[in-house]
Coordinates of C-alpha atoms in Angstrom, one line a residue:
M1 CA 17.9 -28.6 29.5
F2 CA 16.0 -30.8 33.3
A3 CA 13.9 -29.2 35.6
I4 CA 14.0 -29.3 39.1
T5 CA 10.6 -28.2 39.7
G6 CA 7.9 -29.7 37.3
G7 CA 8.8 -31.8 35.5
F8 CA 11.1 -32.9 37.5
D9 CA 12.2 -36.6 36.8
P10 CA 14.2 -39.1 39.1
K11 CA 15.3 -40.9 36.9
H12 CA 16.4 -39.3 34.3
F13 CA 18.7 -36.6 36.8
C14 CA 19.9 -39.9 38.9
I15 CA 21.4 -41.2 35.6
Y16 CA 22.2 -37.5 32.9
V17 CA 22.4 -35.0 35.0
S18 CA 23.9 -36.2 38.4
E19 CA 24.0 -32.8 40.4
W20 CA 22.8 -29.4 40.5
Q21 CA 23.1 -26.7 43.3
G22 CA 22.0 -23.2 44.2
D23 CA 20.0 -20.4 45.9
I24 CA 16.5 -20.3 45.8
A25 CA 14.4 -18.0 46.2
P26 CA 11.9 -17.9 50.0
E27 CA 8.1 -18.3 48.4
V28 CA 9.1 -21.4 46.9
F29 CA 8.9 -22.8 50.5
I30 CA 5.2 -22.1 51.0
R31 CA 4.8 -25.4 53.3
L32 CA 7.7 -24.2 55.1
D33 CA 6.7 -20.8 55.4
E34 CA 3.6 -21.6 57.8
I35 CA 5.6 -22.3 60.8
A36 CA 8.7 -19.9 60.6
R37 CA 9.8 -17.0 58.0
V38 CA 12.2 -17.9 55.8
L39 CA 14.8 -15.0 55.7
K40 CA 17.0 -15.0 52.6
P41 CA 17.1 -17.1 49.6
V42 CA 18.2 -21.1 50.6
R43 CA 20.8 -23.0 49.2
C44 CA 20.5 -26.4 48.2
S45 CA 22.3 -29.4 46.6
I46 CA 21.4 -32.4 44.8
R47 CA 22.7 -34.5 43.5
G48 CA 21.7 -38.3 41.7
S49 CA 23.4 -42.2 41.9
V50 CA 22.2 -45.7 41.0
D51 CA 24.0 -47.8 42.6
S52 CA 24.1 -51.4 41.1
A53 CA 21.1 -52.6 42.5
G54 CA 19.3 -50.3 39.2
T55 CA 18.1 -48.1 42.3
H56 CA 18.2 -44.5 41.9
F57 CA 19.0 -41.7 45.2
L58 CA 19.5 -38.3 45.4
K59 CA 21.1 -37.1 48.2
L60 CA 19.8 -33.3 48.8
W61 CA 21.4 -31.0 51.2
A62 CA 19.6 -27.0 52.3
I63 CA 21.0 -24.9 54.7
A64 CA 18.8 -22.1 56.0
E65 CA 18.2 -19.2 57.9
V66 CA 14.8 -19.2 59.7
E67 CA 12.8 -16.4 62.2
I68 CA 10.8 -18.8 64.1
E69 CA 9.3 -17.9 67.3
C70 CA 9.8 -19.2 71.0
E71 CA 7.9 -21.8 72.3
R72 CA 8.1 -19.7 76.2
C73 CA 7.9 -16.4 75.3
L74 CA 7.0 -16.1 71.6
D75 CA 8.9 -13.4 70.8
L76 CA 11.0 -14.2 67.5
F77 CA 14.3 -15.0 66.8
E78 CA 16.9 -16.2 64.1
I79 CA 19.0 -20.0 63.4
T80 CA 20.2 -21.8 61.0
V81 CA 18.3 -25.2 59.9
E82 CA 20.4 -27.4 57.7
D83 CA 20.0 -31.6 56.8
R84 CA 21.5 -34.0 54.5
G85 CA 19.0 -36.6 53.3
E86 CA 18.7 -39.3 50.9
V87 CA 15.6 -41.0 49.1
A88 CA 15.4 -43.6 46.4
F89 CA 13.3 -44.7 44.1
A90 CA 11.0 -47.2 43.2
S91 CA 9.9 -47.9 40.3
E92 CA 6.3 -49.9 41.1
V93 CA 4.9 -49.5 44.6
K94 CA 5.4 -53.8 44.6
D95 CA 10.0 -52.0 44.1
V96 CA 9.4 -50.3 48.0
S97 CA 9.6 -53.4 49.8
K98 CA 12.7 -54.5 47.7
I99 CA 14.5 -51.3 48.2
E100 CA 14.3 -50.6 51.8
A101 CA 15.6 -54.6 52.8
Y102 CA 18.6 -53.6 51.5
I103 CA 19.5 -50.3 51.8
S104 CA 19.5 -48.6 55.3
D105 CA 16.8 -46.8 57.4
E106 CA 17.7 -44.3 56.7
I107 CA 16.9 -43.6 53.4
D108 CA 13.1 -42.4 52.6
V109 CA 11.7 -45.4 49.3
V110 CA 9.6 -42.9 47.7
L111 CA 7.9 -43.5 43.9
A112 CA 9.5 -42.5 41.5
N113 CA 6.3 -41.2 39.3
E114 CA 4.8 -39.5 42.2
V115 CA 7.7 -37.1 41.9
D116 CA 7.7 -33.9 40.5
N117 CA 8.9 -31.2 41.7
A118 CA 12.6 -32.1 43.6
L119 CA 12.2 -27.8 45.2
Q120 CA 9.5 -30.2 47.2
L121 CA 12.7 -33.1 49.0
V122 CA 15.0 -29.9 49.8
E123 CA 11.3 -28.7 51.4
D124 CA 10.9 -31.7 53.3
Q125 CA 14.6 -32.3 54.9
L126 CA 14.2 -28.5 56.4
L127 CA 11.2 -28.9 58.3
L128 CA 12.5 -32.3 58.9
A129 CA 15.1 -30.5 60.8
M130 CA 13.2 -27.6 62.3
P131 CA 13.4 -28.2 66.2
F132 CA 9.8 -29.5 68.2
S133 CA 9.8 -27.1 70.7
P134 CA 12.1 -23.9 69.7
R135 CA 13.3 -21.6 72.6
C136 CA 15.4 -18.7 71.8
G137 CA 18.0 -19.3 74.7
R138 CA 18.0 -15.4 75.9
A139 CA 18.5 -15.0 79.2
S140 CA 15.1 -12.6 79.4
C141 CA 13.1 -15.8 78.5
K142 CA 9.8 -16.6 80.6
P143 CA 7.0 -17.8 79.3
K144 CA 5.2 -14.5 78.7
Y145 CA 1.8 -16.5 79.7
S146 CA 1.3 -18.1 83.0
Y147 CA -1.9 -21.0 83.6
V148 CA -1.5 -21.4 86.8
S149 CA -3.9 -20.0 88.8
E150 CA -4.2 -17.9 91.6

């Protein structure tokens, strides 16, 4: 049996388990909940692999239904946030630059011993996919407050 939360070993997962998918309860995503309310279980997938150089990778995919506040009118609205990402694992700090030299700039390299919860990586992907300036897009969307003095 393997763990995707406490005690997660990314290298072991990449070699022996290789894939996991499922729905995760909204309350697990504490950091995401600080900026948006997660409405339903988050569907996610984690796929591990090892390349010919022996580097371990996780491909992450997640989709979440969230309620977020419009930056303009301050009303709440629902959006779907979906993202895919990839993470490579280094055994030691000295290995990070070696791995970064031959992989895509879009892949983050992290120390394997600093990751003990795969769902934190999934949550990172969702946080990066959140809109920087959320707008509801409704025709009635107007600022609630005006900061222009008359």
